[in-house]
mmCIF file of C-alpha atoms and ligand atoms in Angstrom:
data_model
loop_
_atom_site.group_PDB
_atom_site.id
_atom_site.type_symbol
_atom_site.label_atom_id
_atom_site.label_comp_id
_atom_site.label_asym_id
_atom_site.label_seq_id
_atom_site.Cartn_x
_atom_site.Cartn_y
_atom_site.Cartn_z
ATOM 1 C CA UNK A 1 -37.136 44.512 15.742
ATOM 2 C CA UNK A 2 -36.962 45.774 19.326
ATOM 3 C CA UNK A 3 -34.959 43.379 21.494
ATOM 4 C CA UNK A 4 -37.275 41.328 23.720
ATOM 5 C CA UNK A 5 -35.378 42.301 26.810
ATOM 6 C CA UNK A 6 -36.063 45.985 26.093
ATOM 7 C CA UNK A 7 -39.755 45.238 25.555
ATOM 8 C CA UNK A 8 -39.822 43.320 28.818
ATOM 9 C CA UNK A 9 -38.178 46.206 30.639
ATOM 10 C CA UNK A 10 -40.623 48.731 29.187
ATOM 11 C CA UNK A 11 -43.531 46.500 30.230
ATOM 12 C CA UNK A 12 -42.067 46.208 33.729
ATOM 13 C CA UNK A 13 -41.726 49.975 34.014
ATOM 14 C CA UNK A 14 -45.282 50.506 32.757
ATOM 15 C CA UNK A 15 -46.656 47.926 35.200
ATOM 16 C CA UNK A 16 -44.771 49.469 38.108
ATOM 17 C CA UNK A 17 -46.088 52.929 37.143
ATOM 18 C CA UNK A 18 -49.658 51.642 36.879
ATOM 19 C CA UNK A 19 -49.307 49.851 40.232
ATOM 20 C CA UNK A 20 -48.034 53.039 41.830
ATOM 21 C CA UNK A 21 -50.988 54.977 40.432
ATOM 22 C CA UNK A 22 -53.465 52.345 41.582
ATOM 23 C CA UNK A 23 -51.979 52.153 45.049
ATOM 24 C CA UNK A 24 -51.855 55.935 45.302
ATOM 25 C CA UNK A 25 -55.582 56.162 44.458
ATOM 26 C CA UNK A 26 -56.414 53.138 46.678
ATOM 27 C CA UNK A 27 -58.362 51.462 43.897
ATOM 28 C CA UNK A 28 -56.121 48.437 43.405
ATOM 29 C CA UNK A 29 -57.582 45.212 42.129
ATOM 30 C CA UNK A 30 -58.943 42.786 44.727
ATOM 31 C CA UNK A 31 -56.478 40.180 43.349
ATOM 32 C CA UNK A 32 -53.569 39.514 45.699
ATOM 33 C CA UNK A 33 -50.061 40.835 45.068
ATOM 34 C CA UNK A 34 -48.914 37.491 43.619
ATOM 35 C CA UNK A 35 -51.420 37.678 40.773
ATOM 36 C CA UNK A 36 -50.459 41.266 40.041
ATOM 37 C CA UNK A 37 -46.779 40.362 39.807
ATOM 38 C CA UNK A 38 -45.043 42.607 37.333
ATOM 39 C CA UNK A 39 -43.291 40.947 34.403
ATOM 40 C CA UNK A 40 -40.095 41.366 36.384
ATOM 41 C CA UNK A 41 -41.330 38.530 38.637
ATOM 42 C CA UNK A 42 -42.025 36.261 35.672
ATOM 43 C CA UNK A 43 -39.708 33.304 35.116
ATOM 44 C CA UNK A 44 -36.947 33.844 32.599
ATOM 45 C CA UNK A 45 -37.625 31.288 29.888
ATOM 46 C CA UNK A 46 -34.497 29.584 28.500
ATOM 47 C CA UNK A 47 -34.700 27.251 25.512
ATOM 48 C CA UNK A 48 -31.693 24.880 25.528
ATOM 49 C CA UNK A 49 -30.871 22.801 22.464
ATOM 50 C CA UNK A 50 -28.482 20.103 23.725
ATOM 51 C CA UNK A 51 -26.783 18.092 20.964
ATOM 52 C CA UNK A 52 -27.289 14.644 22.427
ATOM 53 C CA UNK A 53 -26.336 12.167 25.157
ATOM 54 C CA UNK A 54 -23.341 10.455 23.543
ATOM 55 C CA UNK A 55 -20.852 10.565 26.405
ATOM 56 C CA UNK A 56 -20.285 11.016 30.135
ATOM 57 C CA UNK A 57 -19.117 14.531 29.343
ATOM 58 C CA UNK A 58 -22.450 15.313 27.719
ATOM 59 C CA UNK A 59 -24.412 13.887 30.649
ATOM 60 C CA UNK A 60 -22.407 16.029 33.086
ATOM 61 C CA UNK A 61 -22.946 19.070 30.870
ATOM 62 C CA UNK A 62 -26.721 18.507 30.711
ATOM 63 C CA UNK A 63 -26.878 18.033 34.481
ATOM 64 C CA UNK A 64 -24.951 21.264 35.001
ATOM 65 C CA UNK A 65 -27.391 23.160 32.789
ATOM 66 C CA UNK A 66 -30.457 21.677 34.535
ATOM 67 C CA UNK A 67 -28.971 22.537 37.959
ATOM 68 C CA UNK A 68 -28.326 26.131 36.886
ATOM 69 C CA UNK A 69 -31.739 26.923 35.434
ATOM 70 C CA UNK A 70 -34.211 25.884 38.110
ATOM 71 C CA UNK A 71 -37.672 27.222 38.931
ATOM 72 C CA UNK A 72 -36.399 28.184 42.389
ATOM 73 C CA UNK A 73 -33.843 30.481 40.751
ATOM 74 C CA UNK A 74 -36.530 32.117 38.613
ATOM 75 C CA UNK A 75 -36.090 30.191 35.367
ATOM 76 C CA UNK A 76 -38.163 27.985 33.146
ATOM 77 C CA UNK A 77 -35.802 25.655 31.228
ATOM 78 C CA UNK A 78 -37.074 24.068 28.029
ATOM 79 C CA UNK A 79 -34.561 21.262 27.339
ATOM 80 C CA UNK A 80 -34.513 19.656 23.898
ATOM 81 C CA UNK A 81 -32.208 16.701 23.042
ATOM 82 C CA UNK A 82 -30.935 16.907 19.450
ATOM 83 C CA UNK A 83 -29.924 13.213 19.371
ATOM 84 C CA UNK A 84 -26.729 14.109 17.430
ATOM 85 C CA UNK A 85 -28.790 15.572 14.561
ATOM 86 C CA UNK A 86 -28.440 19.200 13.485
ATOM 87 C CA UNK A 87 -31.909 19.014 11.907
ATOM 88 C CA UNK A 88 -33.441 18.233 15.300
ATOM 89 C CA UNK A 89 -31.545 21.107 16.891
ATOM 90 C CA UNK A 90 -32.783 23.514 14.209
ATOM 91 C CA UNK A 91 -36.360 22.301 14.757
ATOM 92 C CA UNK A 92 -35.937 22.882 18.492
ATOM 93 C CA UNK A 93 -34.654 26.432 17.924
ATOM 94 C CA UNK A 94 -37.636 27.224 15.704
ATOM 95 C CA UNK A 95 -39.921 25.861 18.411
ATOM 96 C CA UNK A 96 -38.232 28.138 20.962
ATOM 97 C CA UNK A 97 -38.921 31.109 18.651
ATOM 98 C CA UNK A 98 -42.576 30.115 18.369
ATOM 99 C CA UNK A 99 -42.816 29.813 22.157
ATOM 100 C CA UNK A 100 -41.307 33.280 22.559
ATOM 101 C CA UNK A 101 -38.516 32.239 24.932
ATOM 102 C CA UNK A 102 -36.336 34.932 26.468
ATOM 103 C CA UNK A 103 -33.014 33.261 25.626
ATOM 104 C CA UNK A 104 -31.830 30.436 23.399
ATOM 105 C CA UNK A 105 -28.796 28.362 24.403
ATOM 106 C CA UNK A 106 -27.283 26.123 21.717
ATOM 107 C CA UNK A 107 -24.706 23.341 22.133
ATOM 108 C CA UNK A 108 -24.085 22.723 18.405
ATOM 109 C CA UNK A 109 -23.377 19.164 17.260
ATOM 110 C CA UNK A 110 -21.216 20.448 14.405
ATOM 111 C CA UNK A 111 -19.925 23.905 13.631
ATOM 112 C CA UNK A 112 -21.384 24.628 10.177
ATOM 113 C CA UNK A 113 -24.953 25.109 8.887
ATOM 114 C CA UNK A 114 -26.419 27.473 11.505
ATOM 115 C CA UNK A 115 -26.616 30.822 9.664
ATOM 116 C CA UNK A 116 -30.197 30.496 8.444
ATOM 117 C CA UNK A 117 -31.787 29.572 11.768
ATOM 118 C CA UNK A 118 -29.633 32.114 13.621
ATOM 119 C CA UNK A 119 -30.966 34.795 11.260
ATOM 120 C CA UNK A 120 -34.465 33.717 12.345
ATOM 121 C CA UNK A 121 -33.536 34.099 16.028
ATOM 122 C CA UNK A 122 -32.049 37.543 15.278
ATOM 123 C CA UNK A 123 -35.240 38.593 13.468
ATOM 124 C CA UNK A 124 -37.225 37.347 16.476
ATOM 125 C CA UNK A 125 -35.043 39.472 18.779
ATOM 126 C CA UNK A 126 -34.021 36.484 20.922
ATOM 127 C CA UNK A 127 -30.409 36.448 22.201
ATOM 128 C CA UNK A 128 -28.529 33.206 21.415
ATOM 129 C CA UNK A 129 -25.739 31.903 23.642
ATOM 130 C CA UNK A 130 -23.512 29.216 22.121
ATOM 131 C CA UNK A 131 -22.108 26.738 24.654
ATOM 132 C CA UNK A 132 -19.377 24.082 24.434
ATOM 133 C CA UNK A 133 -18.652 23.540 20.735
ATOM 134 C CA UNK A 134 -18.444 26.538 18.408
ATOM 135 C CA UNK A 135 -20.506 27.572 15.383
ATOM 136 C CA UNK A 136 -18.936 28.856 12.162
ATOM 137 C CA UNK A 137 -21.131 31.689 10.823
ATOM 138 C CA UNK A 138 -20.767 34.282 8.051
ATOM 139 C CA UNK A 139 -21.520 36.954 10.636
ATOM 140 C CA UNK A 140 -20.719 36.426 14.303
ATOM 141 C CA UNK A 141 -23.328 39.027 15.241
ATOM 142 C CA UNK A 142 -25.791 36.179 14.707
ATOM 143 C CA UNK A 143 -25.061 34.991 18.243
ATOM 144 C CA UNK A 144 -24.619 37.014 21.414
ATOM 145 C CA UNK A 145 -21.638 35.122 22.851
ATOM 146 C CA UNK A 146 -19.972 31.715 23.319
ATOM 147 C CA UNK A 147 -18.512 29.878 26.314
ATOM 148 C CA UNK A 148 -16.477 26.679 26.048
ATOM 149 C CA UNK A 149 -13.051 25.122 25.650
ATOM 150 C CA UNK A 150 -10.112 25.906 23.396
ATOM 151 C CA UNK A 151 -10.021 22.564 21.609
ATOM 152 C CA UNK A 152 -6.934 23.340 19.549
ATOM 153 C CA UNK A 153 -5.057 24.215 22.737
ATOM 154 C CA UNK A 154 -6.276 20.962 24.257
ATOM 155 C CA UNK A 155 -4.785 19.079 21.294
ATOM 156 C CA UNK A 156 -1.494 20.982 21.577
ATOM 157 C CA UNK A 157 -1.271 20.255 25.309
ATOM 158 C CA UNK A 158 -1.750 16.520 24.668
ATOM 159 C CA UNK A 159 0.900 16.489 21.947
ATOM 160 C CA UNK A 160 3.443 18.533 23.880
ATOM 161 C CA UNK A 161 2.954 16.118 26.755
ATOM 162 C CA UNK A 162 3.554 13.185 24.374
ATOM 163 C CA UNK A 163 6.686 14.811 22.947
ATOM 164 C CA UNK A 164 8.124 15.312 26.431
ATOM 165 C CA UNK A 165 7.142 11.879 27.670
ATOM 166 C CA UNK A 166 8.651 10.147 24.610
ATOM 167 C CA UNK A 167 11.918 11.923 25.320
ATOM 168 C CA UNK A 168 11.963 10.502 28.861
ATOM 169 C CA UNK A 169 11.643 7.103 27.207
ATOM 170 C CA UNK A 170 14.590 7.885 24.943
ATOM 171 C CA UNK A 171 12.321 7.814 21.915
ATOM 172 C CA UNK A 172 12.547 10.267 19.030
ATOM 173 C CA UNK A 173 9.830 11.368 16.592
ATOM 174 C CA UNK A 174 9.994 8.490 14.169
ATOM 175 C CA UNK A 175 9.758 5.942 16.997
ATOM 176 C CA UNK A 176 6.129 6.963 17.543
ATOM 177 C CA UNK A 177 3.438 5.244 15.451
ATOM 178 C CA UNK A 178 0.162 6.957 16.240
ATOM 179 C CA UNK A 179 -3.504 6.349 15.457
ATOM 180 C CA UNK A 180 -6.229 8.894 16.153
ATOM 181 C CA UNK A 181 -9.751 7.835 17.166
ATOM 182 C CA UNK A 182 -11.538 11.060 16.318
ATOM 183 C CA UNK A 183 -14.657 12.628 17.799
ATOM 184 C CA UNK A 184 -17.789 13.562 15.863
ATOM 185 C CA UNK A 185 -16.482 14.719 12.505
ATOM 186 C CA UNK A 186 -17.160 18.421 11.942
ATOM 187 C CA UNK A 187 -17.545 19.258 15.611
ATOM 188 C CA UNK A 188 -15.191 22.009 16.773
ATOM 189 C CA UNK A 189 -13.939 19.644 19.504
ATOM 190 C CA UNK A 190 -12.844 17.110 16.880
ATOM 191 C CA UNK A 191 -11.501 19.759 14.508
ATOM 192 C CA UNK A 192 -9.361 21.393 17.200
ATOM 193 C CA UNK A 193 -8.011 18.220 18.764
ATOM 194 C CA UNK A 194 -7.233 16.658 15.374
ATOM 195 C CA UNK A 195 -5.513 19.860 14.194
ATOM 196 C CA UNK A 196 -3.256 19.806 17.255
ATOM 197 C CA UNK A 197 -2.183 16.231 16.559
ATOM 198 C CA UNK A 198 -1.585 16.865 12.864
ATOM 199 C CA UNK A 199 0.506 19.989 13.563
ATOM 200 C CA UNK A 200 2.702 18.214 16.125
ATOM 201 C CA UNK A 201 3.050 15.103 13.963
ATOM 202 C CA UNK A 202 4.369 17.341 11.203
ATOM 203 C CA UNK A 203 6.597 19.314 13.598
ATOM 204 C CA UNK A 204 8.180 16.286 15.325
ATOM 205 C CA UNK A 205 8.123 13.781 12.475
ATOM 206 C CA UNK A 206 5.659 11.401 14.131
ATOM 207 C CA UNK A 207 4.236 8.524 12.085
ATOM 208 C CA UNK A 208 0.518 9.325 12.134
ATOM 209 C CA UNK A 209 -0.815 6.096 10.663
ATOM 210 C CA UNK A 210 -4.594 6.616 10.603
ATOM 211 C CA UNK A 211 -7.342 8.952 11.780
ATOM 212 C CA UNK A 212 -10.844 7.454 12.010
ATOM 213 C CA UNK A 213 -14.058 8.731 13.663
ATOM 214 C CA UNK A 214 -15.053 7.104 16.932
ATOM 215 C CA UNK A 215 -18.072 9.428 17.408
ATOM 216 C CA UNK A 216 -17.089 10.117 21.042
ATOM 217 C CA UNK A 217 -18.578 6.730 22.024
ATOM 218 C CA UNK A 218 -17.087 3.666 23.735
ATOM 219 C CA UNK A 219 -18.607 1.147 21.321
ATOM 220 C CA UNK A 220 -17.257 2.890 18.241
ATOM 221 C CA UNK A 221 -13.914 3.484 19.934
ATOM 222 C CA UNK A 222 -13.583 -0.245 20.578
ATOM 223 C CA UNK A 223 -14.611 -1.144 17.023
ATOM 224 C CA UNK A 224 -12.171 1.326 15.430
ATOM 225 C CA UNK A 225 -9.260 0.331 17.690
ATOM 226 C CA UNK A 226 -9.819 -3.371 17.003
ATOM 227 C CA UNK A 227 -9.661 -2.746 13.270
ATOM 228 C CA UNK A 228 -6.536 -0.595 13.591
ATOM 229 C CA UNK A 229 -4.762 -3.340 15.572
ATOM 230 C CA UNK A 230 -5.460 -5.750 12.723
ATOM 231 C CA UNK A 231 -4.265 -3.265 10.107
ATOM 232 C CA UNK A 232 -1.035 -2.105 11.787
ATOM 233 C CA UNK A 233 1.471 -4.144 13.842
ATOM 234 C CA UNK A 234 3.482 -1.191 15.178
ATOM 235 C CA UNK A 235 0.966 1.100 16.878
ATOM 236 C CA UNK A 236 2.454 2.437 20.136
ATOM 237 C CA UNK A 237 0.272 5.508 20.715
ATOM 238 C CA UNK A 238 -3.518 5.846 20.459
ATOM 239 C CA UNK A 239 -4.890 9.414 20.662
ATOM 240 C CA UNK A 240 -8.537 9.192 21.732
ATOM 241 C CA UNK A 241 -10.534 12.398 21.358
ATOM 242 C CA UNK A 242 -12.593 11.635 24.455
ATOM 243 C CA UNK A 243 -12.710 9.285 27.475
ATOM 244 C CA UNK A 244 -15.469 7.043 26.190
ATOM 245 C CA UNK A 245 -13.431 6.264 23.071
ATOM 246 C CA UNK A 246 -10.402 5.602 25.280
ATOM 247 C CA UNK A 247 -12.361 3.026 27.317
ATOM 248 C CA UNK A 248 -13.336 1.289 24.074
ATOM 249 C CA UNK A 249 -9.768 1.394 22.798
ATOM 250 C CA UNK A 250 -8.458 -0.184 26.019
ATOM 251 C CA UNK A 251 -11.010 -2.987 25.689
ATOM 252 C CA UNK A 252 -9.774 -3.663 22.138
ATOM 253 C CA UNK A 253 -6.089 -3.465 23.146
ATOM 254 C CA UNK A 254 -6.582 -5.980 25.943
ATOM 255 C CA UNK A 255 -8.734 -8.238 23.734
ATOM 256 C CA UNK A 256 -5.811 -8.319 21.292
ATOM 257 C CA UNK A 257 -3.495 -9.507 24.083
ATOM 258 C CA UNK A 258 -1.626 -6.208 24.265
ATOM 259 C CA UNK A 259 -1.049 -3.829 27.177
ATOM 260 C CA UNK A 260 -2.116 -0.202 27.594
ATOM 261 C CA UNK A 261 0.539 1.648 29.555
ATOM 262 C CA UNK A 262 3.660 3.804 29.422
ATOM 263 C CA UNK A 263 6.455 1.257 28.922
ATOM 264 C CA UNK A 264 6.885 1.999 25.237
ATOM 265 C CA UNK A 265 10.219 0.179 24.967
ATOM 266 C CA UNK A 266 8.545 -3.051 26.016
ATOM 267 C CA UNK A 267 5.622 -2.929 23.651
ATOM 268 C CA UNK A 268 3.032 -0.982 25.639
ATOM 269 C CA UNK A 269 0.465 1.056 23.743
ATOM 270 C CA UNK A 270 0.259 4.580 25.194
ATOM 271 C CA UNK A 271 -3.385 5.693 25.511
ATOM 272 C CA UNK A 272 -4.156 9.428 25.578
ATOM 273 C CA UNK A 273 -7.584 10.983 26.122
ATOM 274 C CA UNK A 274 -9.652 14.157 26.609
ATOM 275 C CA UNK A 275 -12.395 15.113 29.106
ATOM 276 C CA UNK A 276 -11.563 13.617 32.540
ATOM 277 C CA UNK A 277 -15.260 13.119 33.388
ATOM 278 C CA UNK A 278 -15.833 9.363 33.160
ATOM 279 C CA UNK A 279 -14.955 7.727 36.496
ATOM 280 C CA UNK A 280 -13.366 4.630 34.962
ATOM 281 C CA UNK A 281 -11.200 6.769 32.694
ATOM 282 C CA UNK A 282 -9.925 8.963 35.520
ATOM 283 C CA UNK A 283 -9.155 5.835 37.546
ATOM 284 C CA UNK A 284 -7.319 4.376 34.542
ATOM 285 C CA UNK A 285 -5.331 7.611 34.482
ATOM 286 C CA UNK A 286 -4.552 7.190 38.178
ATOM 287 C CA UNK A 287 -3.160 3.685 37.652
ATOM 288 C CA UNK A 288 -1.319 4.553 34.419
ATOM 289 C CA UNK A 289 -3.459 2.579 31.976
ATOM 290 C CA UNK A 290 -4.323 5.929 30.410
ATOM 291 C CA UNK A 291 -1.123 7.981 30.211
ATOM 292 C CA UNK A 292 -2.734 11.413 30.227
ATOM 293 C CA UNK A 293 -6.142 13.033 30.028
ATOM 294 C CA UNK A 294 -6.506 16.621 28.870
ATOM 295 C CA UNK A 295 -9.284 18.114 30.973
ATOM 296 C CA UNK A 296 -12.362 19.357 29.137
ATOM 297 C CA UNK A 297 -14.608 20.944 31.741
ATOM 298 C CA UNK A 298 -18.345 20.200 31.259
ATOM 299 C CA UNK A 299 -19.765 22.437 33.999
ATOM 300 C CA UNK A 300 -21.089 25.221 31.794
ATOM 301 C CA UNK A 301 -24.421 25.731 33.602
ATOM 302 C CA UNK A 302 -23.187 28.400 36.041
ATOM 303 C CA UNK A 303 -21.209 30.094 33.255
ATOM 304 C CA UNK A 304 -24.270 30.376 30.994
ATOM 305 C CA UNK A 305 -26.411 31.547 33.918
ATOM 306 C CA UNK A 306 -23.850 34.258 34.690
ATOM 307 C CA UNK A 307 -24.036 35.406 31.055
ATOM 308 C CA UNK A 308 -27.844 35.618 31.220
ATOM 309 C CA UNK A 309 -27.671 37.527 34.498
ATOM 310 C CA UNK A 310 -25.321 40.009 32.838
ATOM 311 C CA UNK A 311 -27.708 40.425 29.916
ATOM 312 C CA UNK A 312 -30.711 40.789 32.234
ATOM 313 C CA UNK A 313 -28.853 43.599 34.024
ATOM 314 C CA UNK A 314 -28.244 45.369 30.715
ATOM 315 C CA UNK A 315 -24.576 44.357 30.596
ATOM 316 C CA UNK A 316 -22.484 43.021 27.705
ATOM 317 C CA UNK A 317 -20.828 39.624 28.228
ATOM 318 C CA UNK A 318 -17.514 38.766 26.568
ATOM 319 C CA UNK A 319 -18.048 37.541 23.017
ATOM 320 C CA UNK A 320 -15.853 34.494 23.645
ATOM 321 C CA UNK A 321 -15.294 32.997 27.116
ATOM 322 C CA UNK A 322 -12.634 30.271 27.255
ATOM 323 C CA UNK A 323 -12.599 27.896 30.208
ATOM 324 C CA UNK A 324 -9.293 27.246 31.997
ATOM 325 C CA UNK A 325 -8.427 23.541 32.034
ATOM 326 C CA UNK A 326 -5.609 21.307 33.252
ATOM 327 C CA UNK A 327 -3.956 18.089 32.044
ATOM 328 C CA UNK A 328 -4.025 14.966 34.240
ATOM 329 C CA UNK A 329 -1.390 12.232 34.402
ATOM 330 C CA UNK A 330 0.089 9.904 37.015
ATOM 331 C CA UNK A 331 3.418 9.789 35.118
ATOM 332 C CA UNK A 332 5.562 12.154 37.177
ATOM 333 C CA UNK A 333 8.265 12.565 34.528
ATOM 334 C CA UNK A 334 6.358 15.389 32.793
ATOM 335 C CA UNK A 335 5.248 18.130 35.193
ATOM 336 C CA UNK A 336 4.318 20.863 32.715
ATOM 337 C CA UNK A 337 3.874 21.591 29.023
ATOM 338 C CA UNK A 338 4.653 24.873 27.276
ATOM 339 C CA UNK A 339 2.563 26.099 24.345
ATOM 340 C CA UNK A 340 3.441 29.407 22.665
ATOM 341 C CA UNK A 341 5.667 30.338 25.638
ATOM 342 C CA UNK A 342 2.833 29.722 28.134
ATOM 343 C CA UNK A 343 3.508 26.998 30.730
ATOM 344 C CA UNK A 344 0.602 24.729 31.673
ATOM 345 C CA UNK A 345 1.291 22.661 34.797
ATOM 346 C CA UNK A 346 0.327 18.990 34.678
ATOM 347 C CA UNK A 347 -1.902 17.871 37.559
ATOM 348 C CA UNK A 348 -0.168 14.728 38.823
ATOM 349 C CA UNK A 349 -3.196 12.649 39.671
ATOM 350 C CA UNK A 350 -3.791 11.268 43.179
ATOM 351 C CA UNK A 351 -6.841 9.678 44.801
ATOM 352 C CA UNK A 352 -7.302 12.842 46.883
ATOM 353 C CA UNK A 353 -7.492 14.974 43.738
ATOM 354 C CA UNK A 354 -10.072 12.594 42.268
ATOM 355 C CA UNK A 355 -12.099 12.626 45.495
ATOM 356 C CA UNK A 356 -12.180 16.426 45.663
ATOM 357 C CA UNK A 357 -12.956 17.225 42.005
ATOM 358 C CA UNK A 358 -16.261 18.951 41.183
ATOM 359 C CA UNK A 359 -17.340 16.196 38.784
HETATM 360 C C1 GZL B 401 -16.139 18.925 24.238
HETATM 361 C C2 GZL B 401 -17.421 18.168 23.964
HETATM 362 C C3 GZL B 401 -17.109 16.782 23.537
HETATM 363 C C4 GZL B 401 -16.431 15.954 24.629
HETATM 364 C C5 GZL B 401 -17.035 14.629 24.362
HETATM 365 O O1 GZL B 401 -16.429 20.158 24.802
HETATM 366 O O2 GZL B 401 -18.165 18.808 22.938
HETATM 367 O O3 GZL B 401 -18.332 16.140 23.216
HETATM 368 O O4 GZL B 401 -15.040 15.957 24.581
HETATM 369 C C6 GZL B 401 -18.470 15.018 24.102
HETATM 370 O O5 GZL B 401 -16.928 13.709 25.416
HETATM 371 O O6 GZL B 401 -19.179 13.978 23.569
#
């Protein structure tokens, strides 16, 4: 089926030719220029299937998308909230096809189960841009491109930081007793971050006691941490796969009369997190309650808009676009981490850095 963009371009060329003929013969319609606007002046219609509203990261991501695709910039954004359900996202995508949108943007709740609906978008000739989490498909021609984070690298950064920090505390591998409050099971963010922890636990001989889903929410993070503190009496590291879970874990740690911090030799529980979006979490990182936060940048709106601009101009965007991200900590003893011979500087957090961040 001819790609919609090609059809649109042909229509634009035909309209321009007709307009030129009409103007040349002086028999143009009495309607004003606005009403005779060629398709090129039509809004670009973008259907966005957002996975939900589970976290501060997600809210920032949705805001970034809404800010990027405004009427003033020539877009019509159709925003559908999937409420954490793949079925709702698939329904939204089918609705976008029926509405004949120009582009579909998908932030997939989990990575599997998209082949069938992506075949329908291909048959409809509508380009699909995947944003944030990744999809696992039999044929990656089913989507035009993806932009997001390298979640496995994020996990490795967190674990390399932990390895180096433990050494400054004179602690070796088997001194660390770790629990993992995981993100939404089956999401590429959870899969990558969990894989990093499991690889490093194996490599350094860490005691990884339990991994349990916290669904990227504060309430579930608190519930899971409370249960873990009852089950185990030697936890000294909690690996939270996002900030909202970390806030819940800190609530549970303090409710149990324990202390979240970096003084491992005196019984502190070291809290680690991902995102760096939630204001309370970044302030906890500033005062040391959270030992480190691996940045996961939510501002994908401008990146997706740049991809669509490239496509509109007949260009070919990169198939995979990874976002560069840092690692925040106020513990000055670890100033960088090295993964596969690449050094990643740690951003030693200050109030000025917090005040000048984009989100
Ligand atoms: C990661 C994103 C994750 C965040 C969570 O890119 O998909 O989902 O880490 C969010 O905060 O809920």
